[in-house]
Coordinates of C-alpha atoms in Angstrom, one line a residue:
Chain A
M1 CA 128.3 102.2 79.4
P2 CA 127.7 100.3 82.8
E3 CA 126.6 96.7 82.1
I4 CA 125.4 93.8 84.3
T5 CA 125.3 90.2 83.0
S6 CA 123.6 87.6 85.3
P7 CA 122.0 84.1 84.6
A8 CA 118.4 84.5 83.6
R9 CA 116.9 83.1 86.6
M10 CA 114.2 84.5 89.3
A11 CA 116.8 84.6 92.0
H12 CA 118.7 87.4 90.3
L13 CA 115.8 89.5 89.5
E14 CA 116.3 92.0 92.3
R15 CA 119.9 92.7 91.6
L16 CA 119.2 93.6 88.1
I17 CA 116.2 95.9 88.8
Q18 CA 118.5 97.4 91.6
F19 CA 121.1 98.1 88.8
V20 CA 118.7 100.0 86.7
A21 CA 117.0 101.9 89.9
R22 CA 120.4 103.0 91.1
H23 CA 120.9 104.9 87.6
A24 CA 117.6 106.5 88.1
E25 CA 118.2 107.4 91.8
T26 CA 121.6 109.1 91.1
A27 CA 119.9 111.2 88.6
H28 CA 117.4 112.3 91.1
F29 CA 114.4 110.8 89.2
P30 CA 111.1 111.1 91.1
T31 CA 110.5 107.9 93.4
Q32 CA 107.3 107.3 91.7
R33 CA 108.9 107.2 88.2
I34 CA 111.5 104.9 89.7
R35 CA 108.7 102.5 90.8
E36 CA 107.4 102.8 87.2
I37 CA 110.5 101.9 85.8
E38 CA 111.2 99.0 88.1
L39 CA 107.9 97.6 87.1
A40 CA 108.5 97.8 83.3
V41 CA 112.1 96.2 83.8
E42 CA 110.6 93.3 86.1
E43 CA 108.1 92.5 83.5
I44 CA 110.6 92.2 80.7
L45 CA 113.1 90.3 83.0
V46 CA 110.3 87.9 84.0
N47 CA 109.2 87.3 80.6
I48 CA 112.9 86.5 79.7
F49 CA 113.3 84.2 82.7
S50 CA 110.0 82.3 81.9
Y51 CA 110.4 82.0 78.2
A52 CA 113.6 82.8 76.5
Y53 CA 115.4 79.8 77.2
P54 CA 113.0 76.9 77.1
D55 CA 115.2 74.1 76.7
T56 CA 118.4 75.4 78.3
T57 CA 119.8 78.1 80.3
G58 CA 121.4 81.4 79.4
D59 CA 122.1 84.9 80.6
V60 CA 120.4 88.2 80.4
S61 CA 122.6 91.6 79.9
L62 CA 121.5 95.1 81.0
T63 CA 123.1 98.1 79.9
C64 CA 122.1 101.7 81.4
R65 CA 123.0 105.2 81.1
V66 CA 121.3 108.5 81.9
E67 CA 121.6 111.3 79.3
D68 CA 121.8 114.8 80.7
D69 CA 119.9 113.6 83.9
L70 CA 116.7 113.6 81.7
R71 CA 116.4 110.5 79.9
L72 CA 117.3 106.9 81.3
V73 CA 118.4 104.5 78.3
L74 CA 118.1 101.1 79.0
E75 CA 119.0 97.9 76.9
I76 CA 118.1 94.5 77.9
S77 CA 119.6 91.6 75.9
D78 CA 119.7 87.7 75.7
T79 CA 120.5 85.0 73.6
G80 CA 117.4 83.3 73.8
T81 CA 114.5 82.4 71.2
P82 CA 114.0 85.1 68.7
F83 CA 110.9 87.1 70.1
N84 CA 110.0 90.7 69.7
I85 CA 107.8 91.3 72.9
L86 CA 106.4 94.6 71.4
N87 CA 104.4 92.5 68.9
V88 CA 102.3 91.0 71.7
P89 CA 98.9 92.5 71.3
A90 CA 97.4 94.9 73.8
P91 CA 95.1 93.4 76.5
N92 CA 91.5 94.6 76.6
V93 CA 91.6 96.3 80.0
A94 CA 87.8 97.5 79.5
A95 CA 87.0 93.8 79.7
G96 CA 85.0 92.4 82.6
I97 CA 86.3 90.1 85.2
Y98 CA 85.3 86.8 83.3
E99 CA 86.4 88.2 79.6
R100 CA 89.8 89.2 80.9
Q101 CA 92.8 87.5 80.1
V102 CA 94.9 87.0 83.3
G103 CA 98.3 87.3 81.7
G104 CA 99.4 89.9 78.7
L105 CA 99.5 92.8 81.0
G106 CA 103.2 92.8 81.3
V107 CA 104.0 94.2 77.9
F108 CA 100.9 96.7 78.3
F109 CA 102.8 98.1 81.4
V110 CA 106.2 98.2 79.6
K111 CA 104.3 100.3 76.8
K112 CA 102.9 102.7 79.1
M113 CA 105.7 103.4 81.3
A114 CA 108.5 103.7 78.8
D115 CA 108.6 106.9 76.4
E116 CA 110.4 104.7 73.7
A117 CA 110.7 100.9 73.1
H118 CA 112.6 99.5 70.3
Y119 CA 113.4 95.9 69.4
R120 CA 116.0 94.6 67.1
R121 CA 117.6 91.1 66.7
D122 CA 121.5 91.4 66.0
G123 CA 123.1 88.2 65.7
D124 CA 121.9 85.6 68.1
R125 CA 120.7 88.5 70.6
N126 CA 117.1 89.8 71.3
I127 CA 117.9 93.5 72.2
L128 CA 115.1 95.6 73.6
M129 CA 115.9 99.3 74.2
L130 CA 113.8 101.1 76.6
I131 CA 113.9 105.1 77.0
F132 CA 112.1 106.7 80.2
G133 CA 111.9 110.4 80.7
R134 CA 111.9 112.0 84.2
H135 CA 108.1 111.7 84.1
R136 CA 105.8 109.5 82.4
H137 CA 104.0 110.7 79.5
G138 CA 100.3 111.6 80.4
A139 CA 100.7 110.4 84.0
E140 CA 98.6 113.3 85.2
G141 CA 95.4 111.9 83.1
Q142 CA 96.1 108.4 83.5
E143 CA 93.6 106.2 82.3
H144 CA 93.9 106.5 78.5
A145 CA 97.1 108.4 78.1
G146 CA 100.9 107.9 78.1
G147 CA 103.4 105.5 77.0
V148 CA 105.0 104.1 73.5
Q149 CA 102.2 104.7 70.8
E150 CA 100.8 101.8 69.5
Chain B
M1 CA 105.4 87.8 100.8
E2 CA 103.9 87.5 104.3
I3 CA 100.2 87.0 104.6
R4 CA 98.3 87.9 107.8
Q5 CA 94.7 86.8 108.6
E6 CA 92.3 88.1 110.9
T7 CA 88.4 88.1 110.8
I8 CA 86.5 91.7 110.7
N9 CA 82.6 91.4 110.9
H10 CA 82.8 87.7 110.1
V11 CA 84.8 88.5 106.9
A12 CA 88.3 86.9 106.3
V13 CA 90.8 89.9 106.1
L14 CA 94.0 88.9 104.3
S15 CA 96.7 91.7 105.0
L16 CA 99.8 91.4 102.5
E17 CA 103.2 92.7 103.4
G18 CA 105.9 93.0 100.9
R19 CA 105.9 92.8 97.0
L20 CA 103.0 91.2 95.0
D21 CA 105.0 90.1 92.0
A22 CA 105.8 87.0 90.0
S23 CA 107.7 85.2 93.1
S24 CA 104.6 85.8 95.5
A25 CA 101.4 85.8 93.1
R26 CA 100.8 82.2 93.9
D27 CA 100.8 82.5 97.6
I28 CA 97.7 84.6 97.5
K29 CA 96.0 82.4 94.9
E30 CA 96.8 79.3 97.3
K31 CA 95.6 81.1 100.1
V32 CA 92.1 82.1 98.6
S33 CA 91.7 78.9 97.3
S34 CA 92.3 77.4 100.9
L35 CA 89.8 79.8 102.4
S36 CA 87.0 79.0 99.7
R37 CA 87.4 75.3 100.5
E38 CA 86.4 76.3 103.9
N39 CA 83.3 78.2 102.2
R40 CA 85.1 81.5 103.3
I41 CA 84.2 83.5 100.1
N42 CA 83.8 87.0 101.2
L43 CA 87.2 88.3 101.7
V44 CA 89.1 91.7 102.0
I45 CA 92.7 91.7 100.8
D46 CA 94.6 94.6 102.6
M47 CA 97.2 96.0 100.6
A48 CA 98.6 98.8 103.0
G49 CA 101.9 96.9 103.2
V50 CA 102.4 96.1 99.8
D51 CA 104.5 98.9 98.0
F52 CA 104.9 97.2 94.6
I53 CA 102.7 95.0 92.4
D54 CA 103.1 93.7 88.8
S55 CA 101.2 91.9 86.3
S56 CA 101.6 88.7 88.0
G57 CA 100.3 90.1 91.2
L58 CA 97.3 91.6 89.4
G59 CA 96.6 88.4 87.5
S60 CA 96.5 86.8 91.0
L61 CA 94.1 88.8 92.1
V62 CA 91.8 88.5 89.4
S63 CA 92.0 84.7 89.3
S64 CA 91.1 84.9 93.2
L65 CA 87.9 87.2 92.4
R66 CA 87.0 84.4 89.7
T67 CA 87.7 81.7 92.3
V68 CA 85.1 83.3 94.9
N69 CA 82.7 84.9 92.5
K70 CA 82.0 81.4 91.1
L71 CA 80.8 80.4 94.7
G72 CA 79.0 83.5 95.0
G73 CA 81.6 85.5 97.0
D74 CA 83.6 88.6 96.6
I75 CA 86.8 90.3 97.4
K76 CA 87.3 93.9 98.4
I77 CA 90.6 95.7 98.4
S78 CA 91.7 98.0 100.8
A79 CA 94.5 100.5 101.5
L80 CA 96.1 101.0 98.3
Q81 CA 99.7 102.5 98.0
D82 CA 100.4 105.2 95.2
Q83 CA 102.2 102.8 92.9
V84 CA 99.9 100.1 93.4
R85 CA 96.7 102.4 92.9
A86 CA 98.3 103.9 89.9
V87 CA 98.5 100.2 88.4
F88 CA 94.9 99.4 89.2
E89 CA 94.0 102.5 87.6
L90 CA 96.0 101.8 84.3
T91 CA 94.4 98.5 84.0
R92 CA 91.1 99.6 85.1
L93 CA 90.9 97.1 88.1
H94 CA 89.7 99.7 90.4
R95 CA 86.3 99.2 88.4
I96 CA 86.1 95.6 89.0
F97 CA 87.4 95.4 92.8
G98 CA 85.6 97.6 95.7
I99 CA 88.4 99.9 96.6
Y100 CA 88.2 101.1 100.3
D101 CA 90.3 103.4 102.3
D102 CA 90.9 100.6 105.1
S103 CA 90.2 96.8 105.9
T104 CA 87.4 97.6 108.3
A105 CA 85.5 99.7 106.0
A106 CA 85.9 97.1 103.4
A107 CA 84.7 94.5 105.7
M108 CA 81.7 96.4 106.8
R109 CA 80.4 96.5 103.0
F110 CA 79.5 92.9 103.0

């Protein structure tokens, strides 16, 4: 499976996102869907860059494949602090401007954009598997639908 | 991210160009803070040139709105591209910000 490993730093963000986007483009995923996949990948990577290695530096690895031109299967792994990002509570997007948390939306986007999301700790690695279909679940009726079930 | 500033109907219009993401979120917050110190608290943020926004970018807009709201001002948003509009709708920010087709229409609503 194609793999890319890079230092977990913002300077490498675009290259890592492009690695994933190229797979979706090759499989002729719709442009809007590719932007959604990029958003999910970006949120995960920025989280890793910001929090996985608080006292040191480290790498992030991505593996990616497209199954039957229908499903993009992505694994993002790091050797940082054990952390299941999927356990982050959902933000209250119905809250008003002053009640809203400014952070916390990243995982919300990941869960909305991916059809499936699975976390496992394997040895010293955090491994997050994300699966994206060609179209986002519930994208037609947007506000309350779609994504990984809570 | 490039931020261009002009004035329409006595309202400061900030036209953004590029990705509004973790690397550029601080730019917009600093720009709005700087304007608010000059008591320019009614703003339009034109997003015609923004083709990608993430949670950090949204956070910068929410934070900027709070800054001007506290001073009695407001931020209106104009010209959302498809990806950006979808993200606004997912997070229901289209119910918090006034969203307009173009910057002139937004500036005229103050």
